[in-house]
PDB file of C-alpha atoms in Angstrom:
ATOM      1  CA  UNK R   1     119.142 114.060   3.753  1.00  0.00           C
ATOM      2  CA  UNK R   2     122.571 114.507   5.336  1.00  0.00           C
ATOM      3  CA  UNK R   3     123.421 112.748   8.570  1.00  0.00           C
ATOM      4  CA  UNK R   4     123.044 115.170  11.452  1.00  0.00           C
ATOM      5  CA  UNK R   5     125.866 115.288  13.972  1.00  0.00           C
ATOM      6  CA  UNK R   6     125.284 114.977  17.691  1.00  0.00           C
ATOM      7  CA  UNK R   7     125.838 118.006  19.911  1.00  0.00           C
ATOM      8  CA  UNK R   8     129.002 116.381  21.283  1.00  0.00           C
ATOM      9  CA  UNK R   9     130.372 115.951  17.755  1.00  0.00           C
ATOM     10  CA  UNK R  10     129.535 119.517  16.725  1.00  0.00           C
ATOM     11  CA  UNK R  11     131.009 120.811  19.991  1.00  0.00           C
ATOM     12  CA  UNK R  12     134.262 118.952  19.302  1.00  0.00           C
ATOM     13  CA  UNK R  13     134.451 120.466  15.818  1.00  0.00           C
ATOM     14  CA  UNK R  14     133.820 123.917  17.282  1.00  0.00           C
ATOM     15  CA  UNK R  15     136.644 123.505  19.806  1.00  0.00           C
ATOM     16  CA  UNK R  16     139.080 122.550  17.034  1.00  0.00           C
ATOM     17  CA  UNK R  17     138.475 125.926  15.377  1.00  0.00           C
ATOM     18  CA  UNK R  18     138.957 127.998  18.550  1.00  0.00           C
ATOM     19  CA  UNK R  19     142.493 129.365  18.270  1.00  0.00           C
ATOM     20  CA  UNK R  20     142.319 131.094  21.657  1.00  0.00           C
ATOM     21  CA  UNK R  21     142.399 127.736  23.458  1.00  0.00           C
ATOM     22  CA  UNK R  22     145.348 125.384  23.936  1.00  0.00           C
ATOM     23  CA  UNK R  23     144.990 121.707  23.049  1.00  0.00           C
ATOM     24  CA  UNK R  24     144.886 120.823  26.760  1.00  0.00           C
ATOM     25  CA  UNK R  25     142.115 123.338  27.392  1.00  0.00           C
ATOM     26  CA  UNK R  26     140.105 121.936  24.491  1.00  0.00           C
ATOM     27  CA  UNK R  27     140.439 118.406  25.864  1.00  0.00           C
ATOM     28  CA  UNK R  28     139.376 119.605  29.303  1.00  0.00           C
ATOM     29  CA  UNK R  29     136.275 121.338  27.944  1.00  0.00           C
ATOM     30  CA  UNK R  30     135.289 118.366  25.782  1.00  0.00           C
ATOM     31  CA  UNK R  31     135.757 115.957  28.682  1.00  0.00           C
ATOM     32  CA  UNK R  32     133.815 118.270  30.994  1.00  0.00           C
ATOM     33  CA  UNK R  33     130.866 118.518  28.608  1.00  0.00           C
ATOM     34  CA  UNK R  34     130.708 114.747  28.226  1.00  0.00           C
ATOM     35  CA  UNK R  35     130.900 114.112  31.991  1.00  0.00           C
ATOM     36  CA  UNK R  36     128.510 116.913  32.996  1.00  0.00           C
ATOM     37  CA  UNK R  37     126.000 115.643  30.448  1.00  0.00           C
ATOM     38  CA  UNK R  38     126.307 111.942  31.229  1.00  0.00           C
ATOM     39  CA  UNK R  39     126.470 111.970  35.030  1.00  0.00           C
ATOM     40  CA  UNK R  40     125.527 115.509  36.062  1.00  0.00           C
ATOM     41  CA  UNK R  41     127.452 118.602  37.119  1.00  0.00           C
ATOM     42  CA  UNK R  42     127.337 117.902  40.852  1.00  0.00           C
ATOM     43  CA  UNK R  43     128.463 114.288  40.477  1.00  0.00           C
ATOM     44  CA  UNK R  44     131.478 115.168  38.341  1.00  0.00           C
ATOM     45  CA  UNK R  45     134.839 115.771  39.985  1.00  0.00           C
ATOM     46  CA  UNK R  46     137.895 117.613  38.718  1.00  0.00           C
ATOM     47  CA  UNK R  47     139.810 114.341  39.021  1.00  0.00           C
ATOM     48  CA  UNK R  48     137.391 112.648  36.628  1.00  0.00           C
ATOM     49  CA  UNK R  49     137.685 115.528  34.172  1.00  0.00           C
ATOM     50  CA  UNK R  50     141.476 115.416  34.280  1.00  0.00           C
ATOM     51  CA  UNK R  51     141.522 111.643  33.750  1.00  0.00           C
ATOM     52  CA  UNK R  52     139.209 111.773  30.728  1.00  0.00           C
ATOM     53  CA  UNK R  53     141.079 114.737  29.236  1.00  0.00           C
ATOM     54  CA  UNK R  54     144.436 113.036  29.745  1.00  0.00           C
ATOM     55  CA  UNK R  55     145.899 115.887  31.791  1.00  0.00           C
ATOM     56  CA  UNK R  56     146.946 116.387  35.389  1.00  0.00           C
ATOM     57  CA  UNK R  57     144.518 117.722  37.977  1.00  0.00           C
ATOM     58  CA  UNK R  58     146.919 120.621  38.459  1.00  0.00           C
ATOM     59  CA  UNK R  59     146.546 121.559  34.788  1.00  0.00           C
ATOM     60  CA  UNK R  60     142.780 121.728  35.217  1.00  0.00           C
ATOM     61  CA  UNK R  61     143.015 123.951  38.295  1.00  0.00           C
ATOM     62  CA  UNK R  62     145.642 126.176  36.675  1.00  0.00           C
ATOM     63  CA  UNK R  63     143.167 127.364  34.024  1.00  0.00           C
ATOM     64  CA  UNK R  64     139.875 126.757  35.825  1.00  0.00           C
ATOM     65  CA  UNK R  65     140.133 127.451  39.564  1.00  0.00           C
ATOM     66  CA  UNK R  66     136.647 126.084  40.306  1.00  0.00           C
ATOM     67  CA  UNK R  67     134.259 123.592  38.768  1.00  0.00           C
ATOM     68  CA  UNK R  68     131.819 126.441  38.149  1.00  0.00           C
ATOM     69  CA  UNK R  69     134.512 128.175  36.108  1.00  0.00           C
ATOM     70  CA  UNK R  70     134.819 125.026  34.013  1.00  0.00           C
ATOM     71  CA  UNK R  71     131.067 124.993  33.410  1.00  0.00           C
ATOM     72  CA  UNK R  72     131.091 128.635  32.290  1.00  0.00           C
ATOM     73  CA  UNK R  73     133.941 127.856  29.898  1.00  0.00           C
ATOM     74  CA  UNK R  74     132.108 124.755  28.622  1.00  0.00           C
ATOM     75  CA  UNK R  75     129.050 126.810  27.701  1.00  0.00           C
ATOM     76  CA  UNK R  76     130.977 129.491  25.768  1.00  0.00           C
ATOM     77  CA  UNK R  77     131.648 127.445  22.587  1.00  0.00           C
ATOM     78  CA  UNK R  78     127.944 126.643  22.351  1.00  0.00           C
ATOM     79  CA  UNK R  79     127.416 130.213  21.129  1.00  0.00           C
ATOM     80  CA  UNK R  80     130.677 130.392  19.192  1.00  0.00           C
ATOM     81  CA  UNK R  81     129.828 127.894  16.478  1.00  0.00           C
ATOM     82  CA  UNK R  82     128.072 124.858  17.924  1.00  0.00           C
ATOM     83  CA  UNK R  83     124.516 126.198  17.812  1.00  0.00           C
ATOM     84  CA  UNK R  84     125.050 127.779  14.386  1.00  0.00           C
ATOM     85  CA  UNK R  85     126.161 124.434  12.962  1.00  0.00           C
ATOM     86  CA  UNK R  86     123.207 122.653  14.555  1.00  0.00           C
ATOM     87  CA  UNK R  87     120.821 125.235  13.105  1.00  0.00           C
ATOM     88  CA  UNK R  88     122.346 124.904   9.622  1.00  0.00           C
ATOM     89  CA  UNK R  89     122.053 121.116   9.713  1.00  0.00           C
ATOM     90  CA  UNK R  90     118.457 121.448  10.893  1.00  0.00           C
ATOM     91  CA  UNK R  91     117.736 123.770   7.984  1.00  0.00           C
ATOM     92  CA  UNK R  92     119.319 121.347   5.497  1.00  0.00           C
ATOM     93  CA  UNK R  93     117.175 118.481   6.788  1.00  0.00           C
ATOM     94  CA  UNK R  94     113.907 120.376   7.199  1.00  0.00           C
ATOM     95  CA  UNK R  95     113.183 123.962   6.161  1.00  0.00           C
ATOM     96  CA  UNK R  96     115.639 123.829   3.282  1.00  0.00           C
ATOM     97  CA  UNK R  97     113.402 121.315   1.542  1.00  0.00           C
ATOM     98  CA  UNK R  98     110.693 123.720   0.407  1.00  0.00           C
ATOM     99  CA  UNK R  99     107.594 122.096   1.879  1.00  0.00           C
ATOM    100  CA  UNK R 100     104.515 122.001  -0.325  1.00  0.00           C
ATOM    101  CA  UNK R 101     101.964 121.235   2.382  1.00  0.00           C
ATOM    102  CA  UNK R 102     101.325 121.628   6.093  1.00  0.00           C
ATOM    103  CA  UNK R 103     101.333 117.839   6.462  1.00  0.00           C
ATOM    104  CA  UNK R 104     104.826 117.570   4.982  1.00  0.00           C
ATOM    105  CA  UNK R 105     106.110 120.443   7.105  1.00  0.00           C
ATOM    106  CA  UNK R 106     104.806 118.911  10.319  1.00  0.00           C
ATOM    107  CA  UNK R 107     105.850 115.316   9.619  1.00  0.00           C
ATOM    108  CA  UNK R 108     109.434 116.151   8.684  1.00  0.00           C
ATOM    109  CA  UNK R 109     110.004 118.822  11.336  1.00  0.00           C
ATOM    110  CA  UNK R 110     108.622 116.840  14.265  1.00  0.00           C
ATOM    111  CA  UNK R 111     110.397 113.614  13.325  1.00  0.00           C
ATOM    112  CA  UNK R 112     113.720 115.411  12.771  1.00  0.00           C
ATOM    113  CA  UNK R 113     113.617 117.345  16.058  1.00  0.00           C
ATOM    114  CA  UNK R 114     112.382 114.427  18.149  1.00  0.00           C
ATOM    115  CA  UNK R 115     115.169 112.172  16.910  1.00  0.00           C
ATOM    116  CA  UNK R 116     117.682 114.966  17.502  1.00  0.00           C
ATOM    117  CA  UNK R 117     116.411 115.505  21.057  1.00  0.00           C
ATOM    118  CA  UNK R 118     116.513 111.770  21.750  1.00  0.00           C
ATOM    119  CA  UNK R 119     120.170 111.511  20.674  1.00  0.00           C
ATOM    120  CA  UNK R 120     121.225 114.601  22.616  1.00  0.00           C
ATOM    121  CA  UNK R 121     119.002 114.488  25.690  1.00  0.00           C
ATOM    122  CA  UNK R 122     121.922 114.479  28.160  1.00  0.00           C
ATOM    123  CA  UNK R 123     123.445 117.682  26.762  1.00  0.00           C
ATOM    124  CA  UNK R 124     119.998 119.256  26.490  1.00  0.00           C
ATOM    125  CA  UNK R 125     119.359 118.363  30.138  1.00  0.00           C
ATOM    126  CA  UNK R 126     122.607 120.124  31.100  1.00  0.00           C
ATOM    127  CA  UNK R 127     121.561 123.228  29.170  1.00  0.00           C
ATOM    128  CA  UNK R 128     118.121 123.238  30.773  1.00  0.00           C
ATOM    129  CA  UNK R 129     119.730 123.050  34.188  1.00  0.00           C
ATOM    130  CA  UNK R 130     121.729 126.172  33.420  1.00  0.00           C
ATOM    131  CA  UNK R 131     118.597 127.972  32.291  1.00  0.00           C
ATOM    132  CA  UNK R 132     117.269 127.661  35.843  1.00  0.00           C
ATOM    133  CA  UNK R 133     120.248 129.418  37.429  1.00  0.00           C
ATOM    134  CA  UNK R 134     121.951 131.451  34.692  1.00  0.00           C
ATOM    135  CA  UNK R 135     119.929 134.409  33.394  1.00  0.00           C
ATOM    136  CA  UNK R 136     122.649 135.413  30.922  1.00  0.00           C
ATOM    137  CA  UNK R 137     122.575 131.937  29.381  1.00  0.00           C
ATOM    138  CA  UNK R 138     118.786 132.195  29.064  1.00  0.00           C
ATOM    139  CA  UNK R 139     119.029 135.549  27.280  1.00  0.00           C
ATOM    140  CA  UNK R 140     121.721 134.240  24.926  1.00  0.00           C
ATOM    141  CA  UNK R 141     119.569 131.226  24.042  1.00  0.00           C
ATOM    142  CA  UNK R 142     116.515 133.407  23.540  1.00  0.00           C
ATOM    143  CA  UNK R 143     118.363 135.765  21.189  1.00  0.00           C
ATOM    144  CA  UNK R 144     119.797 132.849  19.251  1.00  0.00           C
ATOM    145  CA  UNK R 145     116.447 131.108  18.708  1.00  0.00           C
ATOM    146  CA  UNK R 146     114.733 134.372  17.763  1.00  0.00           C
ATOM    147  CA  UNK R 147     117.437 135.055  15.180  1.00  0.00           C
ATOM    148  CA  UNK R 148     117.280 131.523  13.779  1.00  0.00           C
ATOM    149  CA  UNK R 149     113.482 131.627  13.610  1.00  0.00           C
ATOM    150  CA  UNK R 150     113.643 134.743  11.464  1.00  0.00           C
ATOM    151  CA  UNK R 151     116.328 133.359   9.172  1.00  0.00           C
ATOM    152  CA  UNK R 152     115.261 129.723   8.798  1.00  0.00           C
ATOM    153  CA  UNK R 153     111.610 129.285   9.728  1.00  0.00           C
ATOM    154  CA  UNK R 154     109.993 132.597   8.779  1.00  0.00           C
ATOM    155  CA  UNK R 155     110.430 132.312   4.983  1.00  0.00           C
ATOM    156  CA  UNK R 156     108.708 128.910   4.873  1.00  0.00           C
ATOM    157  CA  UNK R 157     105.812 130.022   7.083  1.00  0.00           C
ATOM    158  CA  UNK R 158     105.306 133.227   5.091  1.00  0.00           C
ATOM    159  CA  UNK R 159     105.260 131.280   1.818  1.00  0.00           C
ATOM    160  CA  UNK R 160     102.722 128.757   3.137  1.00  0.00           C
ATOM    161  CA  UNK R 161     100.568 131.628   4.366  1.00  0.00           C
ATOM    162  CA  UNK R 162     100.757 133.322   0.966  1.00  0.00           C
ATOM    163  CA  UNK R 163      99.687 130.048  -0.646  1.00  0.00           C
ATOM    164  CA  UNK R 164      96.818 129.797   1.869  1.00  0.00           C
ATOM    165  CA  UNK R 165      98.098 126.480   3.151  1.00  0.00           C
ATOM    166  CA  UNK R 166      98.179 127.641   6.744  1.00  0.00           C
ATOM    167  CA  UNK R 167      96.118 130.219   8.587  1.00  0.00           C
ATOM    168  CA  UNK R 168      97.408 133.779   8.655  1.00  0.00           C
ATOM    169  CA  UNK R 169      98.256 133.656  12.341  1.00  0.00           C
ATOM    170  CA  UNK R 170     101.113 135.605  13.907  1.00  0.00           C
ATOM    171  CA  UNK R 171     104.387 133.774  13.346  1.00  0.00           C
ATOM    172  CA  UNK R 172     104.842 133.357  17.099  1.00  0.00           C
ATOM    173  CA  UNK R 173     101.625 131.339  17.373  1.00  0.00           C
ATOM    174  CA  UNK R 174     102.517 129.102  14.441  1.00  0.00           C
ATOM    175  CA  UNK R 175     105.932 128.420  15.968  1.00  0.00           C
ATOM    176  CA  UNK R 176     104.281 127.532  19.256  1.00  0.00           C
ATOM    177  CA  UNK R 177     101.988 125.066  17.517  1.00  0.00           C
ATOM    178  CA  UNK R 178     104.872 123.542  15.584  1.00  0.00           C
ATOM    179  CA  UNK R 179     107.460 123.284  18.366  1.00  0.00           C
ATOM    180  CA  UNK R 180     105.369 122.897  21.515  1.00  0.00           C
ATOM    181  CA  UNK R 181     105.268 119.081  21.074  1.00  0.00           C
ATOM    182  CA  UNK R 182     109.076 119.047  21.073  1.00  0.00           C
ATOM    183  CA  UNK R 183     109.225 121.046  24.311  1.00  0.00           C
ATOM    184  CA  UNK R 184     106.713 118.634  25.841  1.00  0.00           C
ATOM    185  CA  UNK R 185     108.732 115.608  24.744  1.00  0.00           C
ATOM    186  CA  UNK R 186     111.976 117.039  26.144  1.00  0.00           C
ATOM    187  CA  UNK R 187     110.228 117.863  29.414  1.00  0.00           C
ATOM    188  CA  UNK R 188     108.937 114.303  29.687  1.00  0.00           C
ATOM    189  CA  UNK R 189     112.395 112.864  29.034  1.00  0.00           C
ATOM    190  CA  UNK R 190     114.046 115.128  31.595  1.00  0.00           C
ATOM    191  CA  UNK R 191     111.417 114.193  34.184  1.00  0.00           C
ATOM    192  CA  UNK R 192     111.688 110.495  33.352  1.00  0.00           C
ATOM    193  CA  UNK R 193     108.161 110.155  31.985  1.00  0.00           C
ATOM    194  CA  UNK R 194     108.502 107.493  29.296  1.00  0.00           C
ATOM    195  CA  UNK R 195     104.990 106.152  28.779  1.00  0.00           C
ATOM    196  CA  UNK R 196     105.397 105.925  24.984  1.00  0.00           C
ATOM    197  CA  UNK R 197     108.172 104.848  22.641  1.00  0.00           C
ATOM    198  CA  UNK R 198     109.940 107.481  20.545  1.00  0.00           C
ATOM    199  CA  UNK R 199     108.038 106.378  17.446  1.00  0.00           C
ATOM    200  CA  UNK R 200     104.736 106.597  19.321  1.00  0.00           C
ATOM    201  CA  UNK R 201     105.635 110.067  20.585  1.00  0.00           C
ATOM    202  CA  UNK R 202     106.383 111.215  17.028  1.00  0.00           C
ATOM    203  CA  UNK R 203     103.200 109.712  15.632  1.00  0.00           C
ATOM    204  CA  UNK R 204     101.049 111.236  18.372  1.00  0.00           C
ATOM    205  CA  UNK R 205     102.638 114.701  18.127  1.00  0.00           C
ATOM    206  CA  UNK R 206     102.427 114.690  14.326  1.00  0.00           C
ATOM    207  CA  UNK R 207      98.754 113.706  14.309  1.00  0.00           C
ATOM    208  CA  UNK R 208      97.754 116.352  16.854  1.00  0.00           C
ATOM    209  CA  UNK R 209      99.764 119.123  15.172  1.00  0.00           C
ATOM    210  CA  UNK R 210      98.497 118.384  11.686  1.00  0.00           C
ATOM    211  CA  UNK R 211      94.939 118.223  13.001  1.00  0.00           C
ATOM    212  CA  UNK R 212      95.368 121.605  14.657  1.00  0.00           C
ATOM    213  CA  UNK R 213      96.788 123.269  11.589  1.00  0.00           C
ATOM    214  CA  UNK R 214      94.303 121.580   9.260  1.00  0.00           C
ATOM    215  CA  UNK R 215      91.342 122.853  11.306  1.00  0.00           C
ATOM    216  CA  UNK R 216      92.757 126.356  11.039  1.00  0.00           C
ATOM    217  CA  UNK R 217      93.330 125.897   7.310  1.00  0.00           C
ATOM    218  CA  UNK R 218      89.775 124.688   6.767  1.00  0.00           C
ATOM    219  CA  UNK R 219      88.514 127.699   8.708  1.00  0.00           C
ATOM    220  CA  UNK R 220      90.184 129.934   6.156  1.00  0.00           C
ATOM    221  CA  UNK R 221      88.548 128.116   3.275  1.00  0.00           C
ATOM    222  CA  UNK R 222      85.122 128.520   4.840  1.00  0.00           C
TER     223      UNK R 222
END
């Protein structure tokens, strides 16, 4: 299994490849993402961004007249390489393995995504905040995840269904069963509900998900 990069690391790699941005602009966007994620959009000032990026405040304002303009610019690279890289690394660590059982599928997928969410919760929190106020961002995310589901997840689910290792439910329902625990975990982290350790969260989510899918599998056999 290859080591999965954090969202900040993937974002930095994405910025390096963007030829339409100057080096100063790239540093400003990277610094902005880190500050927005770590201390919040409202709490971050242009002065702090300039200091972390190693540029003057005037340079920041010259390209980005408002802090909202910076945020819009920060989000753009997410759909210009960052999310694609994250999805490819996810596929390498999970769906690229060729699971032979529902138990294996659930254990690997839940553990991988929970650890990823734990390492990147600050950036994920920033993205969730934008989903509440930015309908275009929501639509872009929705289209991206639908596309990735078809390319990465669908082949594995279809194969397991053909092998009668999982019930012949609509793909949407299987995805809900598989990824709902992750959404719940992220929601708990964002709300500050930490009544279990990460390992306990993974164990609990894995047990419940396998039990759900196993019951459905046994129903087929009967």
